[in-house]
Short mmCIF file of N, CA, C and O in Angstrom, two decimals:
data_model
loop_
_atom_site.label_atom_id
_atom_site.label_comp_id
_atom_site.label_asym_id
_atom_site.label_seq_id
_atom_site.Cartn_x
_atom_site.Cartn_y
_atom_site.Cartn_z
N MET A 1 -4.02 43.88 12.27
CA MET A 1 -4.95 43.31 13.21
C MET A 1 -4.53 41.86 13.48
O MET A 1 -4.38 41.08 12.55
N PRO A 2 -4.30 41.48 14.73
CA PRO A 2 -3.85 40.13 15.05
C PRO A 2 -4.94 39.10 14.79
O PRO A 2 -6.13 39.38 14.89
N ILE A 3 -4.49 37.88 14.46
CA ILE A 3 -5.42 36.76 14.23
C ILE A 3 -5.87 36.24 15.59
O ILE A 3 -5.04 36.02 16.47
N PRO A 4 -7.18 36.04 15.77
CA PRO A 4 -7.66 35.50 17.04
C PRO A 4 -7.01 34.15 17.33
O PRO A 4 -6.73 33.37 16.43
N ARG A 5 -6.74 33.88 18.62
CA ARG A 5 -6.05 32.65 19.01
C ARG A 5 -6.78 31.40 18.56
O ARG A 5 -6.16 30.44 18.13
N ARG A 6 -8.08 31.37 18.67
CA ARG A 6 -8.85 30.18 18.28
C ARG A 6 -8.67 29.89 16.79
O ARG A 6 -8.47 28.76 16.38
N ARG A 7 -8.73 30.93 15.98
CA ARG A 7 -8.54 30.76 14.53
C ARG A 7 -7.12 30.29 14.23
O ARG A 7 -6.89 29.43 13.39
N ALA A 8 -6.14 30.85 14.91
CA ALA A 8 -4.75 30.44 14.72
C ALA A 8 -4.56 28.98 15.11
O ALA A 8 -3.87 28.23 14.42
N ALA A 9 -5.18 28.57 16.21
CA ALA A 9 -5.07 27.18 16.65
C ALA A 9 -5.69 26.24 15.62
O ALA A 9 -5.13 25.17 15.33
N ARG A 10 -6.84 26.61 15.06
CA ARG A 10 -7.48 25.78 14.03
C ARG A 10 -6.58 25.66 12.80
O ARG A 10 -6.47 24.61 12.18
N THR A 11 -5.93 26.77 12.45
CA THR A 11 -5.03 26.75 11.29
C THR A 11 -3.86 25.81 11.53
O THR A 11 -3.49 25.02 10.66
N VAL A 12 -3.28 25.85 12.72
CA VAL A 12 -2.17 24.96 13.06
C VAL A 12 -2.62 23.51 13.02
O VAL A 12 -1.91 22.65 12.48
N ILE A 13 -3.78 23.21 13.56
CA ILE A 13 -4.30 21.83 13.55
C ILE A 13 -4.52 21.38 12.12
O ILE A 13 -4.16 20.26 11.75
N LEU A 14 -5.11 22.21 11.29
CA LEU A 14 -5.35 21.86 9.89
C LEU A 14 -4.04 21.57 9.16
O LEU A 14 -3.92 20.58 8.43
N LEU A 15 -3.03 22.40 9.37
CA LEU A 15 -1.74 22.18 8.72
C LEU A 15 -1.09 20.89 9.21
O LEU A 15 -0.49 20.16 8.44
N ALA A 16 -1.23 20.58 10.49
CA ALA A 16 -0.68 19.33 11.03
C ALA A 16 -1.39 18.12 10.42
O ALA A 16 -0.74 17.12 10.08
N LEU A 17 -2.70 18.21 10.26
CA LEU A 17 -3.43 17.10 9.64
C LEU A 17 -3.02 16.91 8.19
O LEU A 17 -2.85 15.79 7.73
N LEU A 18 -2.83 18.00 7.46
CA LEU A 18 -2.38 17.89 6.07
C LEU A 18 -0.99 17.27 5.99
O LEU A 18 -0.72 16.43 5.13
N ALA A 19 -0.11 17.64 6.88
CA ALA A 19 1.24 17.06 6.89
C ALA A 19 1.19 15.58 7.22
O ALA A 19 1.94 14.78 6.67
N ALA A 20 0.29 15.18 8.11
CA ALA A 20 0.18 13.77 8.50
C ALA A 20 -0.35 12.90 7.37
O ALA A 20 -0.17 11.69 7.39
N CYS A 21 -0.97 13.49 6.40
CA CYS A 21 -1.50 12.71 5.27
C CYS A 21 -0.40 12.29 4.31
O CYS A 21 -0.68 11.73 3.26
N GLY A 22 0.85 12.57 4.62
CA GLY A 22 1.95 12.10 3.79
C GLY A 22 2.15 12.93 2.54
O GLY A 22 2.71 12.44 1.56
N GLY A 23 1.68 14.14 2.53
CA GLY A 23 1.90 14.99 1.38
C GLY A 23 1.14 14.53 0.16
O GLY A 23 1.59 14.71 -0.95
N GLN A 24 -0.01 13.92 0.35
CA GLN A 24 -0.77 13.45 -0.79
C GLN A 24 -1.32 14.64 -1.55
O GLN A 24 -2.14 15.38 -1.06
N GLY A 25 -0.81 14.81 -2.75
CA GLY A 25 -1.28 15.88 -3.59
C GLY A 25 -2.55 15.48 -4.30
O GLY A 25 -3.10 14.42 -4.07
N PRO A 26 -3.02 16.33 -5.20
CA PRO A 26 -4.27 16.04 -5.90
C PRO A 26 -4.18 14.80 -6.79
O PRO A 26 -5.18 14.21 -7.10
N GLY A 27 -2.96 14.38 -7.15
CA GLY A 27 -2.81 13.21 -8.00
C GLY A 27 -2.65 11.91 -7.23
O GLY A 27 -2.56 10.84 -7.82
N ALA A 28 -2.58 11.96 -5.89
CA ALA A 28 -2.32 10.76 -5.08
C ALA A 28 -3.61 9.98 -4.84
O ALA A 28 -4.65 10.55 -4.58
N THR A 29 -3.48 8.66 -4.94
CA THR A 29 -4.59 7.75 -4.65
C THR A 29 -4.06 6.64 -3.76
O THR A 29 -3.00 6.08 -4.03
N VAL A 30 -4.80 6.32 -2.69
CA VAL A 30 -4.38 5.26 -1.78
C VAL A 30 -5.36 4.10 -1.88
O VAL A 30 -6.57 4.28 -1.80
N TYR A 31 -4.79 2.92 -2.08
CA TYR A 31 -5.56 1.68 -2.11
C TYR A 31 -5.20 0.87 -0.87
O TYR A 31 -4.03 0.85 -0.46
N ARG A 32 -6.19 0.18 -0.30
CA ARG A 32 -5.96 -0.65 0.88
C ARG A 32 -6.16 -2.12 0.53
O ARG A 32 -7.10 -2.45 -0.20
N LEU A 33 -5.29 -2.95 1.06
CA LEU A 33 -5.37 -4.38 0.80
C LEU A 33 -6.62 -4.96 1.46
O LEU A 33 -6.86 -4.76 2.64
N ARG A 34 -7.42 -5.69 0.67
CA ARG A 34 -8.63 -6.34 1.18
C ARG A 34 -8.51 -7.85 1.18
O ARG A 34 -9.06 -8.51 2.05
N GLN A 35 -7.78 -8.41 0.18
CA GLN A 35 -7.68 -9.87 0.07
C GLN A 35 -6.30 -10.28 -0.43
O GLN A 35 -5.67 -9.57 -1.22
N LEU A 36 -5.86 -11.44 0.04
CA LEU A 36 -4.70 -12.14 -0.51
C LEU A 36 -5.17 -13.53 -0.88
O LEU A 36 -5.83 -14.21 -0.07
N ASN A 37 -4.86 -13.96 -2.08
CA ASN A 37 -5.27 -15.28 -2.58
C ASN A 37 -6.76 -15.53 -2.33
O ASN A 37 -7.18 -16.59 -1.88
N ASP A 38 -7.58 -14.51 -2.61
CA ASP A 38 -9.04 -14.56 -2.50
C ASP A 38 -9.55 -14.74 -1.08
O ASP A 38 -10.73 -15.06 -0.89
N ALA A 39 -8.73 -14.55 -0.07
CA ALA A 39 -9.15 -14.62 1.33
C ALA A 39 -8.95 -13.24 1.96
O ALA A 39 -8.01 -12.52 1.62
N PRO A 40 -9.84 -12.86 2.90
CA PRO A 40 -9.71 -11.54 3.53
C PRO A 40 -8.45 -11.45 4.40
O PRO A 40 -7.93 -12.45 4.89
N VAL A 41 -7.98 -10.21 4.58
CA VAL A 41 -6.88 -9.98 5.53
C VAL A 41 -7.48 -9.73 6.90
O VAL A 41 -8.58 -9.20 6.99
N PRO A 42 -6.85 -10.13 7.98
CA PRO A 42 -5.53 -10.75 8.02
C PRO A 42 -5.53 -12.12 7.35
O PRO A 42 -6.50 -12.87 7.43
N TYR A 43 -4.40 -12.42 6.71
CA TYR A 43 -4.24 -13.64 5.92
C TYR A 43 -3.09 -14.46 6.50
O TYR A 43 -1.98 -13.96 6.65
N VAL A 44 -3.37 -15.72 6.82
CA VAL A 44 -2.34 -16.62 7.33
C VAL A 44 -1.76 -17.39 6.15
O VAL A 44 -2.47 -18.13 5.47
N ASP A 45 -0.47 -17.19 5.90
CA ASP A 45 0.21 -17.87 4.80
C ASP A 45 0.63 -19.26 5.27
O ASP A 45 1.58 -19.41 6.02
N THR A 46 -0.08 -20.28 4.82
CA THR A 46 0.20 -21.65 5.25
C THR A 46 1.48 -22.20 4.62
O THR A 46 2.06 -23.15 5.13
N LEU A 47 1.92 -21.61 3.49
CA LEU A 47 3.17 -22.04 2.87
C LEU A 47 4.38 -21.32 3.45
O LEU A 47 5.51 -21.75 3.27
N GLY A 48 4.15 -20.22 4.12
CA GLY A 48 5.24 -19.41 4.64
C GLY A 48 5.12 -19.23 6.14
O GLY A 48 4.42 -19.96 6.83
N CYS A 49 5.78 -18.19 6.60
CA CYS A 49 5.89 -17.99 8.05
C CYS A 49 4.94 -16.95 8.62
O CYS A 49 4.88 -16.79 9.82
N CYS A 50 4.19 -16.25 7.78
CA CYS A 50 3.63 -14.99 8.25
C CYS A 50 2.11 -14.90 8.23
O CYS A 50 1.43 -15.59 7.49
N ILE A 51 1.64 -13.97 9.06
CA ILE A 51 0.25 -13.52 9.05
C ILE A 51 0.30 -12.10 8.49
O ILE A 51 0.91 -11.20 9.08
N TYR A 52 -0.31 -11.90 7.32
CA TYR A 52 -0.32 -10.59 6.67
C TYR A 52 -1.53 -9.83 7.17
O TYR A 52 -2.66 -10.25 7.00
N GLN A 53 -1.26 -8.69 7.82
CA GLN A 53 -2.30 -7.96 8.54
C GLN A 53 -2.94 -6.84 7.73
O GLN A 53 -4.06 -6.45 8.02
N GLY A 54 -2.27 -6.33 6.74
CA GLY A 54 -2.83 -5.25 5.92
C GLY A 54 -1.74 -4.59 5.10
O GLY A 54 -0.55 -4.86 5.28
N ALA A 55 -2.18 -3.74 4.19
CA ALA A 55 -1.23 -3.02 3.34
C ALA A 55 -1.89 -1.80 2.73
O ALA A 55 -3.12 -1.76 2.59
N ASN A 56 -1.08 -0.83 2.39
CA ASN A 56 -1.51 0.35 1.63
C ASN A 56 -0.62 0.47 0.41
O ASN A 56 0.59 0.27 0.49
N LEU A 57 -1.23 0.83 -0.70
CA LEU A 57 -0.52 1.11 -1.94
C LEU A 57 -0.89 2.53 -2.35
O LEU A 57 -2.07 2.81 -2.59
N ARG A 58 0.09 3.41 -2.36
CA ARG A 58 -0.13 4.82 -2.71
C ARG A 58 0.45 5.08 -4.09
O ARG A 58 1.62 4.83 -4.34
N LEU A 59 -0.39 5.58 -4.98
CA LEU A 59 0.02 5.96 -6.33
C LEU A 59 -0.04 7.48 -6.43
O LEU A 59 -1.06 8.08 -6.08
N ASP A 60 1.04 8.06 -6.93
CA ASP A 60 1.09 9.52 -7.00
C ASP A 60 1.91 9.96 -8.21
O ASP A 60 3.15 9.99 -8.17
N ASN A 61 1.22 10.25 -9.30
CA ASN A 61 1.85 10.82 -10.50
C ASN A 61 3.10 10.06 -10.96
O ASN A 61 4.15 10.64 -11.16
N GLY A 62 2.97 8.76 -11.10
CA GLY A 62 4.07 7.94 -11.60
C GLY A 62 4.95 7.31 -10.54
O GLY A 62 5.81 6.49 -10.85
N ASP A 63 4.77 7.68 -9.28
CA ASP A 63 5.52 7.09 -8.18
C ASP A 63 4.57 6.23 -7.34
O ASP A 63 3.39 6.54 -7.21
N TYR A 64 5.13 5.15 -6.77
CA TYR A 64 4.32 4.35 -5.86
C TYR A 64 5.07 4.08 -4.57
O TYR A 64 6.29 4.14 -4.50
N ASP A 65 4.30 3.79 -3.53
CA ASP A 65 4.80 3.47 -2.20
C ASP A 65 3.85 2.40 -1.67
O ASP A 65 2.66 2.64 -1.54
N VAL A 66 4.37 1.21 -1.42
CA VAL A 66 3.54 0.13 -0.89
C VAL A 66 4.15 -0.32 0.43
O VAL A 66 5.36 -0.44 0.56
N ARG A 67 3.28 -0.53 1.43
CA ARG A 67 3.69 -0.96 2.77
C ARG A 67 2.78 -2.10 3.19
O ARG A 67 1.56 -1.96 3.18
N LEU A 68 3.39 -3.22 3.57
CA LEU A 68 2.67 -4.43 3.97
C LEU A 68 3.08 -4.78 5.39
O LEU A 68 4.26 -4.98 5.67
N TRP A 69 2.08 -4.86 6.29
CA TRP A 69 2.33 -5.18 7.69
C TRP A 69 2.12 -6.67 7.91
O TRP A 69 1.12 -7.23 7.45
N PHE A 70 3.05 -7.29 8.63
CA PHE A 70 2.94 -8.72 8.86
C PHE A 70 3.53 -9.10 10.21
O PHE A 70 4.31 -8.35 10.80
N GLN A 71 3.15 -10.29 10.67
CA GLN A 71 3.69 -10.86 11.89
C GLN A 71 4.24 -12.24 11.57
O GLN A 71 3.58 -13.04 10.91
N ASN A 72 5.43 -12.53 12.05
CA ASN A 72 6.05 -13.82 11.85
C ASN A 72 5.44 -14.80 12.85
O ASN A 72 5.50 -14.57 14.07
N ARG A 73 4.83 -15.88 12.35
CA ARG A 73 4.20 -16.87 13.24
C ARG A 73 5.22 -17.65 14.06
O ARG A 73 4.89 -18.19 15.11
N LEU A 74 6.46 -17.73 13.59
CA LEU A 74 7.47 -18.53 14.26
C LEU A 74 8.05 -17.84 15.49
O LEU A 74 8.31 -18.49 16.50
N ASN A 75 8.24 -16.52 15.41
CA ASN A 75 8.83 -15.82 16.54
C ASN A 75 7.96 -14.70 17.12
O ASN A 75 8.35 -14.05 18.08
N GLY A 76 6.80 -14.44 16.51
CA GLY A 76 5.87 -13.43 17.01
C GLY A 76 6.25 -12.00 16.69
O GLY A 76 5.51 -11.08 17.05
N LEU A 77 7.36 -11.77 16.01
CA LEU A 77 7.79 -10.42 15.71
C LEU A 77 6.99 -9.84 14.54
O LEU A 77 6.65 -10.56 13.60
N SER A 78 6.72 -8.54 14.60
CA SER A 78 6.01 -7.83 13.54
C SER A 78 6.97 -6.94 12.78
O SER A 78 7.96 -6.46 13.34
N ASP A 79 6.67 -6.72 11.50
CA ASP A 79 7.52 -5.88 10.68
C ASP A 79 6.68 -5.30 9.54
O ASP A 79 5.52 -5.68 9.36
N THR A 80 7.28 -4.43 8.78
CA THR A 80 6.63 -3.82 7.62
C THR A 80 7.55 -3.96 6.42
O THR A 80 8.71 -3.56 6.48
N ALA A 81 7.02 -4.55 5.35
CA ALA A 81 7.75 -4.59 4.08
C ALA A 81 7.39 -3.31 3.33
O ALA A 81 6.21 -2.96 3.23
N ILE A 82 8.40 -2.62 2.83
CA ILE A 82 8.20 -1.34 2.15
C ILE A 82 8.89 -1.39 0.80
O ILE A 82 10.04 -1.83 0.70
N GLU A 83 8.18 -0.94 -0.21
CA GLU A 83 8.78 -0.82 -1.54
C GLU A 83 8.35 0.50 -2.15
O GLU A 83 7.18 0.86 -2.11
N LEU A 84 9.31 1.22 -2.71
CA LEU A 84 9.07 2.48 -3.41
C LEU A 84 9.50 2.30 -4.85
O LEU A 84 10.42 1.53 -5.13
N GLY A 85 8.85 3.01 -5.74
CA GLY A 85 9.26 2.90 -7.13
C GLY A 85 8.44 3.76 -8.05
O GLY A 85 7.76 4.70 -7.62
N ASN A 86 8.51 3.41 -9.32
CA ASN A 86 7.77 4.12 -10.36
C ASN A 86 6.78 3.16 -11.00
O ASN A 86 7.02 1.95 -11.03
N TYR A 87 5.69 3.72 -11.49
CA TYR A 87 4.73 2.90 -12.22
C TYR A 87 4.34 3.63 -13.50
O TYR A 87 4.47 4.84 -13.61
N ARG A 88 3.89 2.82 -14.46
CA ARG A 88 3.35 3.41 -15.68
C ARG A 88 2.02 2.73 -15.96
O ARG A 88 1.79 1.59 -15.55
N VAL A 89 1.17 3.44 -16.66
CA VAL A 89 -0.19 2.97 -16.96
C VAL A 89 -0.31 2.77 -18.45
O VAL A 89 0.13 3.60 -19.25
N SER A 90 -0.95 1.67 -18.83
CA SER A 90 -1.28 1.39 -20.22
C SER A 90 -2.70 0.82 -20.22
O SER A 90 -2.92 -0.30 -19.76
N ALA A 91 -3.65 1.63 -20.68
CA ALA A 91 -5.08 1.28 -20.62
C ALA A 91 -5.45 0.99 -19.16
O ALA A 91 -5.29 1.86 -18.33
N ASP A 92 -5.92 -0.21 -18.85
CA ASP A 92 -6.30 -0.56 -17.48
C ASP A 92 -5.21 -1.34 -16.75
O ASP A 92 -5.46 -1.93 -15.70
N SER A 93 -4.00 -1.36 -17.29
CA SER A 93 -2.90 -2.09 -16.67
C SER A 93 -1.88 -1.14 -16.07
O SER A 93 -1.63 -0.06 -16.63
N LEU A 94 -1.27 -1.55 -14.96
CA LEU A 94 -0.20 -0.80 -14.33
C LEU A 94 1.02 -1.70 -14.26
O LEU A 94 0.91 -2.90 -13.98
N PHE A 95 2.20 -1.10 -14.49
CA PHE A 95 3.46 -1.82 -14.46
C PHE A 95 4.38 -1.12 -13.48
O PHE A 95 4.52 0.10 -13.53
N PHE A 96 5.02 -1.88 -12.59
CA PHE A 96 5.80 -1.33 -11.49
C PHE A 96 7.29 -1.60 -11.67
O PHE A 96 7.69 -2.68 -12.06
N THR A 97 8.10 -0.58 -11.34
CA THR A 97 9.55 -0.71 -11.34
C THR A 97 10.05 -0.20 -9.99
O THR A 97 9.99 1.01 -9.73
N PRO A 98 10.52 -1.10 -9.12
CA PRO A 98 10.99 -0.64 -7.80
C PRO A 98 12.28 0.15 -7.91
O PRO A 98 13.12 -0.10 -8.77
N THR A 99 12.42 1.16 -7.02
CA THR A 99 13.66 1.93 -6.95
C THR A 99 14.36 1.69 -5.62
O THR A 99 15.57 1.86 -5.53
N THR A 100 13.63 1.31 -4.60
CA THR A 100 14.20 1.00 -3.30
C THR A 100 13.21 0.12 -2.55
O THR A 100 12.01 0.19 -2.77
N ALA A 101 13.73 -0.73 -1.69
CA ALA A 101 12.85 -1.61 -0.93
C ALA A 101 13.56 -2.12 0.31
O ALA A 101 14.77 -2.29 0.32
N ASN A 102 12.78 -2.33 1.37
CA ASN A 102 13.25 -3.15 2.47
C ASN A 102 12.29 -4.33 2.47
O ASN A 102 11.09 -4.15 2.41
N LEU A 103 12.80 -5.51 2.43
CA LEU A 103 11.97 -6.70 2.26
C LEU A 103 11.11 -6.53 1.01
O LEU A 103 9.91 -6.31 1.08
N PRO A 104 11.69 -6.58 -0.18
CA PRO A 104 10.97 -6.24 -1.41
C PRO A 104 9.69 -7.03 -1.60
O PRO A 104 9.61 -8.20 -1.28
N LEU A 105 8.68 -6.34 -2.11
CA LEU A 105 7.36 -6.95 -2.33
C LEU A 105 7.20 -7.47 -3.75
O LEU A 105 6.34 -8.29 -4.00
N SER A 106 7.98 -6.97 -4.67
CA SER A 106 7.97 -7.45 -6.05
C SER A 106 6.58 -7.42 -6.67
O SER A 106 5.96 -8.45 -6.92
N LEU A 107 6.07 -6.23 -6.91
CA LEU A 107 4.78 -6.07 -7.57
C LEU A 107 4.93 -6.45 -9.03
O LEU A 107 5.81 -5.95 -9.71
N HIS A 108 4.08 -7.36 -9.51
CA HIS A 108 4.22 -7.89 -10.87
C HIS A 108 3.08 -7.45 -11.78
O HIS A 108 2.47 -8.25 -12.46
N GLY A 109 2.74 -6.19 -11.78
CA GLY A 109 1.70 -5.69 -12.67
C GLY A 109 0.33 -5.78 -12.04
O GLY A 109 0.08 -6.58 -11.16
N ALA A 110 -0.55 -4.91 -12.49
CA ALA A 110 -1.90 -4.83 -11.93
C ALA A 110 -2.89 -4.51 -13.02
O ALA A 110 -2.54 -3.95 -14.06
N THR A 111 -4.14 -4.87 -12.77
CA THR A 111 -5.24 -4.42 -13.61
C THR A 111 -6.18 -3.60 -12.74
O THR A 111 -6.43 -3.94 -11.58
N ARG A 112 -6.66 -2.50 -13.31
CA ARG A 112 -7.53 -1.59 -12.58
C ARG A 112 -8.93 -1.66 -13.16
O ARG A 112 -9.12 -1.63 -14.38
N ALA A 113 -9.92 -1.75 -12.26
CA ALA A 113 -11.33 -1.72 -12.66
C ALA A 113 -12.07 -0.90 -11.60
O ALA A 113 -12.20 -1.33 -10.45
N GLY A 114 -12.51 0.28 -11.97
CA GLY A 114 -13.20 1.15 -11.01
C GLY A 114 -12.28 1.50 -9.86
O GLY A 114 -11.19 2.00 -10.05
N ASP A 115 -12.72 1.16 -8.64
CA ASP A 115 -11.95 1.47 -7.43
C ASP A 115 -11.07 0.32 -6.97
O ASP A 115 -10.58 0.34 -5.84
N THR A 116 -10.87 -0.69 -7.81
CA THR A 116 -10.08 -1.85 -7.39
C THR A 116 -8.84 -2.04 -8.25
O THR A 116 -8.83 -1.69 -9.43
N LEU A 117 -7.82 -2.59 -7.62
CA LEU A 117 -6.60 -3.02 -8.30
C LEU A 117 -6.39 -4.49 -7.95
O LEU A 117 -6.43 -4.86 -6.79
N ARG A 118 -6.16 -5.30 -8.98
CA ARG A 118 -5.79 -6.70 -8.76
C ARG A 118 -4.37 -6.85 -9.26
O ARG A 118 -4.06 -6.43 -10.37
N LEU A 119 -3.51 -7.42 -8.41
CA LEU A 119 -2.12 -7.56 -8.80
C LEU A 119 -1.51 -8.80 -8.20
O LEU A 119 -2.07 -9.41 -7.31
N LYS A 120 -0.37 -9.16 -8.73
CA LYS A 120 0.44 -10.26 -8.20
C LYS A 120 1.62 -9.64 -7.49
O LYS A 120 2.18 -8.64 -7.94
N LEU A 121 1.99 -10.22 -6.34
CA LEU A 121 3.14 -9.70 -5.62
C LEU A 121 3.90 -10.82 -4.94
O LEU A 121 3.36 -11.89 -4.69
N GLY A 122 5.16 -10.53 -4.67
CA GLY A 122 6.01 -11.47 -3.95
C GLY A 122 6.44 -12.65 -4.79
O GLY A 122 6.20 -12.73 -5.99
N GLY A 123 7.08 -13.57 -4.12
CA GLY A 123 7.48 -14.81 -4.76
C GLY A 123 8.62 -14.64 -5.74
O GLY A 123 9.29 -13.63 -5.79
N ASN A 124 8.81 -15.67 -6.52
CA ASN A 124 9.90 -15.72 -7.48
C ASN A 124 9.45 -15.33 -8.88
O ASN A 124 9.98 -15.83 -9.86
N GLY A 125 8.45 -14.48 -8.97
CA GLY A 125 8.01 -14.01 -10.27
C GLY A 125 6.65 -14.56 -10.65
O GLY A 125 6.08 -15.40 -9.96
N PRO A 126 6.12 -14.07 -11.76
CA PRO A 126 4.78 -14.47 -12.20
C PRO A 126 4.63 -15.98 -12.32
O PRO A 126 5.47 -16.67 -12.89
N GLY A 127 3.56 -16.49 -11.71
CA GLY A 127 3.26 -17.91 -11.79
C GLY A 127 3.93 -18.76 -10.73
O GLY A 127 3.66 -19.95 -10.63
N ALA A 128 4.82 -18.18 -9.91
CA ALA A 128 5.51 -18.96 -8.87
C ALA A 128 4.52 -19.38 -7.79
O ALA A 128 3.56 -18.67 -7.49
N ILE A 129 4.76 -20.52 -7.18
CA ILE A 129 3.86 -21.05 -6.15
C ILE A 129 3.79 -20.15 -4.93
O ILE A 129 2.78 -20.12 -4.23
N ASP A 130 4.85 -19.38 -4.66
CA ASP A 130 4.87 -18.52 -3.48
C ASP A 130 4.41 -17.09 -3.78
O ASP A 130 4.54 -16.21 -2.94
N GLN A 131 3.84 -16.87 -4.94
CA GLN A 131 3.35 -15.54 -5.31
C GLN A 131 1.91 -15.37 -4.84
O GLN A 131 1.12 -16.32 -4.85
N PHE A 132 1.56 -14.17 -4.41
CA PHE A 132 0.21 -13.85 -3.93
C PHE A 132 -0.59 -13.12 -5.00
O PHE A 132 -0.07 -12.28 -5.72
N SER A 133 -1.86 -13.40 -5.04
CA SER A 133 -2.83 -12.62 -5.79
C SER A 133 -3.45 -11.66 -4.78
O SER A 133 -3.94 -12.08 -3.73
N ALA A 134 -3.41 -10.36 -5.06
CA ALA A 134 -3.87 -9.36 -4.10
C ALA A 134 -4.97 -8.49 -4.68
O ALA A 134 -4.96 -8.16 -5.87
N LEU A 135 -5.91 -8.13 -3.84
CA LEU A 135 -6.99 -7.20 -4.20
C LEU A 135 -6.86 -5.98 -3.31
O LEU A 135 -6.93 -6.08 -2.07
N PHE A 136 -6.66 -4.81 -3.94
CA PHE A 136 -6.61 -3.54 -3.24
C PHE A 136 -7.82 -2.72 -3.66
O PHE A 136 -8.22 -2.75 -4.81
N VAL A 137 -8.39 -1.97 -2.71
CA VAL A 137 -9.57 -1.15 -2.97
C VAL A 137 -9.29 0.27 -2.53
O VAL A 137 -8.71 0.51 -1.46
N ARG A 138 -9.74 1.22 -3.36
CA ARG A 138 -9.56 2.65 -3.06
C ARG A 138 -10.61 3.09 -2.09
O ARG A 138 -11.73 2.70 -2.08
#
């Protein structure tokens, strides 16, 4: 017995929506950037060149994918910094090891509390003047 066209169309749409979600399995969690240096995004970096417009951090069974959207104030061009890697969890702390990056973000560890992640990123390492304090929310 053939499948009615309407049902087949709904199935195709559902499969397309699932594919568009980036293959997020049951273990995947996505956090969205809410603040940089305790200020809401978009965030204008007065020490640097950029306006940071937003970011997503996806955690999936030991792998991470972080994407940060920004615009250069000097030339108006927009770009996305992307970093992929592995993470490990110890109690409420997360530790990141990048495996590939374009414009590396240099995640320097995070603490998790409920639906929030607080982490340091960028700069020349922990405590550097050009490092950001970031708040991500699930």
